[in-house]
Short mmCIF file of C-alpha atoms in Angstrom, two decimals:
data_model
loop_
_atom_site.label_atom_id
_atom_site.label_comp_id
_atom_site.label_asym_id
_atom_site.label_seq_id
_atom_site.Cartn_x
_atom_site.Cartn_y
_atom_site.Cartn_z
CA UNK A 1 106.00 95.80 112.83
CA UNK A 2 107.09 95.12 109.29
CA UNK A 3 110.58 93.98 108.42
CA UNK A 4 113.35 96.44 108.95
CA UNK A 5 114.11 96.86 105.26
CA UNK A 6 112.51 96.18 101.91
CA UNK A 7 113.83 93.59 99.53
CA UNK A 8 115.58 95.32 96.63
CA UNK A 9 113.40 96.86 93.95
CA UNK A 10 113.54 95.37 90.45
CA UNK A 11 112.19 97.17 87.41
CA UNK A 12 110.31 94.75 85.16
CA UNK A 13 110.34 94.69 81.36
CA UNK A 14 108.12 92.34 79.37
CA UNK A 15 108.16 91.16 75.76
CA UNK A 16 104.50 90.74 74.86
CA UNK A 17 105.06 88.69 71.70
CA UNK A 18 107.94 87.51 69.57
CA UNK A 19 109.16 90.39 67.43
CA UNK A 20 108.36 93.13 69.96
CA UNK A 21 110.73 94.98 72.28
CA UNK A 22 110.72 94.40 76.01
CA UNK A 23 108.66 97.20 77.52
CA UNK A 24 108.73 98.59 81.05
CA UNK A 25 105.61 97.53 83.00
CA UNK A 26 106.36 98.36 86.63
CA UNK A 27 108.41 97.01 89.49
CA UNK A 28 108.49 94.31 92.13
CA UNK A 29 110.42 93.74 95.33
CA UNK A 30 112.32 90.46 95.53
CA UNK A 31 115.11 88.90 97.54
CA UNK A 32 117.03 88.08 94.38
CA UNK A 33 116.74 88.16 90.59
CA UNK A 34 115.20 84.68 90.34
CA UNK A 35 112.43 85.65 92.72
CA UNK A 36 111.98 88.93 90.84
CA UNK A 37 111.19 86.98 87.68
CA UNK A 38 108.70 84.78 89.54
CA UNK A 39 107.03 87.76 91.18
CA UNK A 40 106.89 89.58 87.86
CA UNK A 41 105.23 86.54 86.30
CA UNK A 42 102.54 86.54 89.02
CA UNK A 43 102.04 90.29 89.06
CA UNK A 44 102.30 91.24 85.39
CA UNK A 45 101.49 88.18 83.25
CA UNK A 46 98.39 86.57 84.76
CA UNK A 47 96.64 86.86 81.39
CA UNK A 48 99.42 85.80 79.06
CA UNK A 49 100.70 89.35 78.66
CA UNK A 50 104.23 88.18 77.98
CA UNK A 51 106.59 85.54 76.67
CA UNK A 52 109.78 86.93 78.19
CA UNK A 53 110.66 88.93 81.31
CA UNK A 54 113.66 91.09 82.15
CA UNK A 55 114.26 92.09 85.76
CA UNK A 56 116.79 94.87 86.42
CA UNK A 57 117.85 96.11 89.84
CA UNK A 58 116.37 99.63 90.04
CA UNK A 59 119.65 100.91 91.50
CA UNK A 60 121.48 99.70 88.38
CA UNK A 61 119.53 102.01 86.11
CA UNK A 62 121.06 105.36 85.24
CA UNK A 63 118.41 107.83 84.12
CA UNK A 64 118.68 111.23 82.53
CA UNK A 65 117.50 114.17 84.60
CA UNK A 66 114.24 115.71 83.33
CA UNK A 67 115.39 119.11 84.62
CA UNK A 68 118.38 118.88 82.26
CA UNK A 69 116.42 117.55 79.31
CA UNK A 70 116.53 120.84 77.38
CA UNK A 71 120.32 120.85 77.34
CA UNK A 72 120.57 117.10 76.83
CA UNK A 73 118.37 116.98 73.76
CA UNK A 74 119.33 120.40 72.38
CA UNK A 75 121.80 119.02 69.78
CA UNK A 76 118.97 117.30 67.88
CA UNK A 77 116.66 120.28 67.90
CA UNK A 78 118.13 122.31 65.01
CA UNK A 79 119.00 119.41 62.73
CA UNK A 80 115.84 119.07 60.76
CA UNK A 81 117.99 118.08 57.77
CA UNK A 82 118.12 114.63 59.37
CA UNK A 83 114.53 114.06 58.28
CA UNK A 84 113.79 112.98 54.71
CA UNK A 85 110.97 115.52 54.45
CA UNK A 86 113.56 118.33 54.69
CA UNK A 87 114.49 117.80 51.04
CA UNK A 88 112.39 119.02 48.15
CA UNK A 89 112.69 116.50 45.36
CA UNK A 90 111.11 117.30 41.98
CA UNK A 91 107.99 115.28 41.27
CA UNK A 92 109.52 113.82 38.12
CA UNK A 93 112.12 111.94 40.13
CA UNK A 94 110.76 108.56 41.06
CA UNK A 95 111.53 105.93 43.70
CA UNK A 96 113.52 108.28 45.90
CA UNK B 1 86.03 105.39 96.78
CA UNK B 2 89.07 103.35 97.72
CA UNK B 3 90.52 106.57 99.02
CA UNK B 4 87.73 107.91 101.21
CA UNK B 5 90.08 108.76 104.05
CA UNK B 6 91.59 111.75 102.27
CA UNK B 7 89.47 114.13 104.31
CA UNK B 8 91.40 113.27 107.43
CA UNK B 9 94.25 115.62 108.00
CA UNK B 10 97.46 113.85 108.78
CA UNK B 11 100.85 115.22 107.91
CA UNK B 12 101.18 118.50 106.18
CA UNK B 13 98.24 120.64 105.08
CA UNK B 14 97.78 121.14 101.37
CA UNK B 15 98.44 124.86 101.78
CA UNK B 16 102.16 124.05 102.10
CA UNK B 17 102.46 124.72 98.40
CA UNK B 18 102.31 128.47 99.09
CA UNK B 19 105.94 128.28 100.11
CA UNK B 20 107.06 126.65 96.86
CA UNK B 21 108.62 128.56 94.08
CA UNK B 22 105.86 130.48 92.26
CA UNK B 23 107.35 130.21 88.77
CA UNK B 24 107.84 126.48 89.06
CA UNK B 25 104.28 126.09 90.30
CA UNK B 26 102.96 128.03 87.33
CA UNK B 27 105.00 125.93 84.91
CA UNK B 28 103.78 122.77 86.63
CA UNK B 29 100.14 123.82 86.41
CA UNK B 30 100.65 124.75 82.74
CA UNK B 31 101.89 121.23 82.03
CA UNK B 32 98.85 119.77 83.81
CA UNK B 33 96.51 122.09 81.91
CA UNK B 34 98.12 120.98 78.65
CA UNK B 35 97.29 117.35 79.63
CA UNK B 36 100.96 116.44 79.92
CA UNK B 37 101.74 113.54 82.26
CA UNK B 38 103.93 114.12 85.28
CA UNK B 39 106.62 111.47 85.69
CA UNK B 40 108.49 110.39 88.85
CA UNK B 41 111.65 112.43 88.35
CA UNK B 42 109.84 115.61 87.24
CA UNK B 43 109.59 118.51 89.64
CA UNK B 44 106.24 118.59 91.43
CA UNK B 45 104.79 120.61 94.30
CA UNK B 46 105.15 118.86 97.62
CA UNK B 47 101.40 118.97 98.19
CA UNK B 48 100.82 117.17 94.85
CA UNK B 49 103.31 114.49 95.89
CA UNK B 50 101.76 114.05 99.35
CA UNK B 51 98.20 113.95 97.98
CA UNK B 52 99.20 111.24 95.52
CA UNK B 53 101.09 109.19 98.09
CA UNK B 54 98.03 109.20 100.34
CA UNK B 55 95.58 108.50 97.54
CA UNK B 56 97.58 105.75 95.83
CA UNK B 57 98.53 104.04 99.09
CA UNK B 58 94.94 104.11 100.40
CA UNK B 59 93.91 102.64 97.09
CA UNK B 60 96.59 99.93 97.39
CA UNK B 61 95.60 99.11 100.98
CA UNK B 62 91.98 98.79 99.85
CA UNK B 63 92.96 96.22 97.24
CA UNK B 64 94.94 94.22 99.79
CA UNK B 65 92.26 94.30 102.51
CA UNK B 66 89.68 93.70 99.78
CA UNK B 67 91.09 90.19 99.36
CA UNK B 68 89.75 89.22 102.79
CA UNK B 69 85.94 89.38 102.50
CA UNK B 70 85.97 87.31 99.32
CA UNK B 71 88.84 85.07 100.39
CA UNK B 72 86.45 84.06 103.18
CA UNK B 73 84.41 82.11 100.58
CA UNK B 74 87.17 80.37 98.59
CA UNK B 75 86.93 77.12 100.54
CA UNK B 76 83.12 77.18 100.39
CA UNK B 77 82.53 78.13 96.76
CA UNK B 78 79.64 76.06 95.40
CA UNK B 79 81.59 74.45 92.52
CA UNK B 80 85.14 73.89 91.38
CA UNK B 81 84.64 76.42 88.56
CA UNK B 82 83.36 79.09 90.99
CA UNK B 83 86.30 78.35 93.26
CA UNK B 84 88.81 78.71 90.42
CA UNK B 85 87.18 82.00 89.36
CA UNK B 86 87.18 83.34 92.91
CA UNK B 87 90.83 82.43 93.45
CA UNK B 88 91.71 84.22 90.20
CA UNK B 89 89.74 87.28 91.27
CA UNK B 90 91.30 87.45 94.72
CA UNK B 91 94.74 87.01 93.14
CA UNK B 92 93.92 89.95 90.84
CA UNK B 93 93.13 92.10 93.88
CA UNK B 94 96.54 91.25 95.29
CA UNK B 95 98.05 92.14 91.92
CA UNK B 96 96.22 95.47 91.90
CA UNK B 97 97.65 96.22 95.33
CA UNK B 98 101.11 95.40 93.98
CA UNK B 99 100.76 97.68 90.92
CA UNK B 100 99.59 100.51 93.16
CA UNK B 101 102.28 100.13 95.83
CA UNK B 102 104.76 100.13 92.96
CA UNK B 103 103.27 103.40 91.65
CA UNK B 104 103.30 104.97 95.13
CA UNK B 105 106.97 104.06 95.58
CA UNK B 106 107.91 106.16 92.55
CA UNK B 107 106.96 109.16 94.71
CA UNK B 108 109.71 108.40 97.20
CA UNK B 109 107.92 106.40 99.89
CA UNK B 110 109.12 102.87 100.71
CA UNK B 111 107.00 99.72 100.50
CA UNK B 112 107.89 98.77 104.08
CA UNK B 113 106.67 102.16 105.28
CA UNK B 114 103.34 101.76 103.47
CA UNK B 115 102.79 98.23 104.79
CA UNK B 116 103.66 99.47 108.23
CA UNK B 117 101.06 102.25 107.96
CA UNK B 118 98.41 99.67 107.07
CA UNK B 119 99.31 97.14 109.75
CA UNK B 120 99.62 99.75 112.49
CA UNK B 121 96.14 101.02 111.68
CA UNK B 122 97.34 104.51 110.73
CA UNK B 123 96.42 104.15 107.07
CA UNK B 124 92.88 104.20 105.71
CA UNK B 125 91.30 101.79 103.29
CA UNK B 126 87.85 101.68 101.76
CA UNK B 127 84.96 101.44 104.23
CA UNK B 128 83.30 98.76 102.10
CA UNK B 129 85.72 96.04 103.18
CA UNK B 130 84.67 96.35 106.79
CA UNK B 131 81.36 94.66 106.07
CA UNK B 132 81.03 90.88 106.48
CA UNK B 133 80.39 88.34 103.71
CA UNK B 134 77.62 86.24 105.25
CA UNK B 135 76.51 84.14 102.30
CA UNK B 136 77.71 83.03 98.87
CA UNK B 137 75.43 85.66 97.35
CA UNK B 138 77.66 88.30 98.93
CA UNK B 139 80.47 87.22 96.61
CA UNK B 140 78.12 87.94 93.71
CA UNK B 141 77.01 91.27 95.18
CA UNK B 142 80.61 92.36 95.76
CA UNK B 143 81.62 91.62 92.17
CA UNK B 144 78.55 93.31 90.76
CA UNK B 145 78.24 96.33 93.07
CA UNK B 146 81.60 96.89 94.73
CA UNK B 147 83.69 96.22 91.65
CA UNK B 148 81.07 98.05 89.60
CA UNK B 149 81.49 101.12 91.80
CA UNK B 150 85.26 100.72 91.65
CA UNK B 151 85.20 100.71 87.84
CA UNK B 152 83.10 103.89 87.84
CA UNK B 153 85.76 105.59 89.89
CA UNK B 154 88.80 104.03 88.27
CA UNK B 155 88.09 104.68 84.61
CA UNK B 156 88.61 108.45 84.96
CA UNK B 157 91.77 107.73 87.00
CA UNK B 158 93.29 106.17 83.87
CA UNK B 159 93.66 109.80 82.70
CA UNK B 160 95.14 111.01 85.98
CA UNK B 161 97.99 113.51 85.54
CA UNK B 162 100.53 111.30 87.34
CA UNK B 163 101.92 108.83 84.80
CA UNK B 164 102.66 105.78 87.00
CA UNK B 165 99.22 105.99 88.68
CA UNK B 166 97.44 106.37 85.33
CA UNK B 167 99.33 103.39 83.88
CA UNK B 168 98.54 101.22 86.92
CA UNK B 169 94.87 102.17 86.60
CA UNK B 170 94.77 101.20 82.92
CA UNK B 171 96.09 97.77 83.84
CA UNK B 172 93.60 97.46 86.71
CA UNK B 173 90.60 98.57 84.65
CA UNK B 174 91.32 95.90 82.06
CA UNK B 175 90.99 93.29 84.80
CA UNK B 176 88.04 94.75 86.74
CA UNK B 177 85.53 94.00 84.04
CA UNK B 178 85.99 90.27 84.66
CA UNK B 179 85.35 90.90 88.36
CA UNK B 180 82.11 92.73 87.78
CA UNK B 181 80.79 90.27 85.22
CA UNK B 182 81.55 87.16 87.26
CA UNK B 183 79.69 88.84 90.16
CA UNK B 184 76.65 89.62 88.05
CA UNK B 185 76.79 86.06 86.72
CA UNK B 186 76.55 84.73 90.29
CA UNK B 187 73.58 87.05 90.98
CA UNK B 188 71.91 85.95 87.75
CA UNK B 189 72.22 82.26 88.65
CA UNK B 190 70.74 82.91 92.09
CA UNK B 191 67.97 85.14 90.75
CA UNK B 192 66.94 82.42 88.32
CA UNK B 193 67.24 79.71 90.95
CA UNK B 194 65.01 78.47 93.75
CA UNK B 195 62.99 80.75 96.04
CA UNK B 196 65.67 80.33 98.70
CA UNK B 197 68.38 81.35 96.24
CA UNK B 198 66.41 84.44 95.21
CA UNK B 199 66.05 85.35 98.88
CA UNK B 200 69.83 85.02 99.28
CA UNK B 201 70.39 87.34 96.32
CA UNK B 202 67.90 89.91 97.65
CA UNK B 203 69.44 89.75 101.11
CA UNK B 204 72.89 90.40 99.66
CA UNK B 205 71.62 93.39 97.66
CA UNK B 206 69.85 94.71 100.78
CA UNK B 207 73.07 94.66 102.75
CA UNK B 208 75.54 95.83 100.04
CA UNK B 209 73.53 98.58 98.31
CA UNK B 210 74.06 101.43 100.75
CA UNK B 211 77.68 100.62 101.62
CA UNK B 212 78.34 100.58 97.85
CA UNK B 213 76.93 104.10 97.49
CA UNK B 214 79.13 105.21 100.40
CA UNK B 215 82.20 103.96 98.51
CA UNK B 216 82.18 107.15 96.44
CA UNK B 217 83.03 109.11 99.58
CA UNK B 218 81.43 112.08 101.30
CA UNK B 219 79.03 114.36 99.40
CA UNK B 220 80.73 117.08 97.35
CA UNK B 221 79.77 119.79 99.82
CA UNK B 222 81.73 117.99 102.56
CA UNK B 223 84.67 116.81 100.49
CA UNK B 224 87.76 118.81 101.36
CA UNK B 225 90.14 117.68 98.65
CA UNK B 226 88.04 117.78 95.53
CA UNK B 227 89.01 121.27 94.34
CA UNK B 228 92.77 120.67 94.55
CA UNK B 229 92.54 117.22 93.06
CA UNK B 230 90.42 118.46 90.17
CA UNK B 231 92.83 121.32 89.44
CA UNK B 232 95.73 118.87 89.39
CA UNK B 233 93.75 116.41 87.27
CA UNK B 234 94.13 113.66 89.83
CA UNK B 235 90.36 113.61 90.03
CA UNK B 236 88.15 114.26 87.00
CA UNK B 237 84.68 113.88 88.46
CA UNK B 238 83.27 114.66 91.89
CA UNK B 239 82.05 112.01 94.35
CA UNK B 240 78.40 112.87 93.74
CA UNK B 241 78.77 112.80 89.94
CA UNK B 242 80.26 109.31 90.05
CA UNK B 243 77.70 108.10 92.60
CA UNK B 244 74.86 109.30 90.37
CA UNK B 245 76.32 107.53 87.37
CA UNK B 246 76.62 104.34 89.39
CA UNK B 247 72.97 104.50 90.48
CA UNK B 248 71.82 105.16 86.92
CA UNK B 249 73.80 102.19 85.59
CA UNK B 250 72.96 99.77 88.41
CA UNK B 251 69.22 100.22 88.97
CA UNK B 252 68.26 98.70 85.57
CA UNK B 253 70.68 95.81 86.25
CA UNK B 254 68.87 95.10 89.54
CA UNK B 255 65.56 95.28 87.75
CA UNK B 256 66.75 92.70 85.21
CA UNK B 257 67.60 90.39 88.11
CA UNK B 258 64.11 90.91 89.50
CA UNK B 259 65.58 92.25 92.74
CA UNK B 260 64.47 95.32 94.71
CA UNK B 261 66.92 98.11 95.43
CA UNK B 262 66.43 98.73 99.17
CA UNK B 263 65.58 102.43 98.87
CA UNK B 264 61.93 103.48 99.14
CA UNK B 265 62.83 106.98 97.90
CA UNK B 266 64.38 105.67 94.68
CA UNK B 267 62.56 106.92 91.56
CA UNK B 268 63.24 107.82 87.96
CA UNK B 269 63.16 111.58 87.36
CA UNK B 270 62.19 111.73 83.69
CA UNK B 271 62.66 115.48 83.47
CA UNK B 272 66.23 115.39 84.79
CA UNK B 273 66.95 112.07 83.05
CA UNK B 274 68.35 110.49 86.19
CA UNK B 275 67.40 108.44 89.22
CA UNK B 276 66.70 110.19 92.51
CA UNK B 277 67.79 108.23 95.55
CA UNK B 278 67.29 108.49 99.29
CA UNK B 279 69.50 109.99 101.97
CA UNK B 280 72.75 108.12 102.66
CA UNK B 281 73.50 107.40 106.31
CA UNK B 282 76.72 109.37 106.65
CA UNK B 283 76.89 108.63 110.36
CA UNK B 284 77.37 104.97 109.53
CA UNK B 285 79.99 105.88 106.90
CA UNK B 286 81.97 107.98 109.36
CA UNK B 287 81.78 105.30 112.03
CA UNK B 288 83.12 102.63 109.66
CA UNK B 289 85.86 104.96 108.43
CA UNK B 290 86.89 105.69 112.02
CA UNK B 291 87.32 101.98 112.69
CA UNK B 292 83.95 101.13 114.21
CA UNK B 293 82.47 99.10 111.33
CA UNK B 294 81.39 95.48 111.73
CA UNK B 295 84.75 94.01 110.67
CA UNK B 296 87.46 96.69 111.05
CA UNK B 297 89.26 94.89 113.86
CA UNK B 298 88.95 91.48 112.23
CA UNK B 299 90.37 92.71 108.92
CA UNK B 300 93.43 94.31 110.48
CA UNK B 301 94.00 91.32 112.74
CA UNK B 302 93.94 89.05 109.68
CA UNK B 303 96.39 91.24 107.76
CA UNK B 304 98.75 91.34 110.73
CA UNK B 305 98.54 87.58 111.20
CA UNK B 306 99.26 87.02 107.50
CA UNK B 307 102.25 89.35 107.72
CA UNK B 308 103.62 87.67 110.83
CA UNK B 309 102.96 84.15 109.52
CA UNK B 310 104.93 85.02 106.39
CA UNK B 311 107.90 86.38 108.27
CA UNK B 312 109.87 83.12 108.21
CA UNK B 313 109.39 82.92 104.44
CA UNK B 314 110.77 86.43 103.95
CA UNK B 315 113.69 85.70 106.26
CA UNK B 316 114.46 82.41 104.51
CA UNK B 317 114.34 84.09 101.08
CA UNK B 318 116.67 86.85 102.28
CA UNK B 319 119.10 84.29 103.74
CA UNK B 320 119.02 82.30 100.50
CA UNK B 321 119.70 85.43 98.43
CA UNK B 322 122.58 86.45 100.73
CA UNK B 323 124.18 82.99 100.52
CA UNK B 324 123.91 82.80 96.74
CA UNK B 325 125.00 86.41 96.33
CA UNK B 326 128.10 85.67 98.41
CA UNK B 327 128.81 82.50 96.40
CA UNK B 328 128.48 84.38 93.10
CA UNK B 329 130.85 87.10 94.36
CA UNK B 330 133.44 84.52 95.45
#
């Protein structure tokens, strides 16, 4: 009854205001990238939620695997010396 | 609510989870208990996935079919302002359907498959949209009561354990408030209008009150999925709890309009601090859900016609994309 296949899926990222990052808001199906932008405008910015839209083919995104996240992020886990609060600086020392 | 059809068993029974790996299940439940959100690529029990696909897609279908009863009045809205508002509201409903289909797809089901389920009549959508909109006052009653009931149900869903569904619901809830208030505004204008306008408003309340209460789904005692859904934090309140809250909120609003809630058994129970209301006609609810409501056939026929009438547009867009894609590659 419906068409044999879906239009490709585009993930949509929107910049809410100048100075902010584009943020993922959801996805739309579209025949091409131009239509993806138009659909994203209609679906995600009906109340001026954005000033800029990125549309990325969902198949072009490579994502890390949550099941592997322990191993993936392990290198950062024991390096608390990367945080400024790791260091005890005497009170007398100022502007540091 | 928009997902009343969950009681019907299609596909696999929820008990299928028994076969899943016990340790993984325990870890999954521990994450839920710790209020962590589950994201699309995370491991989840199959029954959790299937429950969500059914719930989110029924919810999406309800938004899409929900465009029809109100769309019926766009060309006959009493002023240009009312027409603009109604178009914006109906467009929002389409948007809500789009957010929700998008959330459902993260669970591994395709959009085409979901649309197909709706158009073939296999999927359920909310019983409320199978009632006709006979007068302009119905547009007011729908915004006030139907969207009011939807908000009651949807606010707790913003904290649902499945991330994409919760995020879609946050977006939807932000927009629903406009829907409810424009509806109440229509009712207010009618209630303060001529005797004929007040009669229209009362008639709309008479016809939409009970179907609105039915939107919350079967009573808790007869609701098969509540326990699982509560444990998985898909559902935070039971059907009866939400229905009660809706009655308590809405009765004073009706009183302010000077309209009578069509329930002779309705009374304030001061001791319990809540309204008591009469028996809901569950036979009617079940009939509508099974496809025998006043407008079931009409709604599906309209959706199918819209889908077929749009086919040439989809085909043209696909041909255009293929041509330009080929040109870019050359």
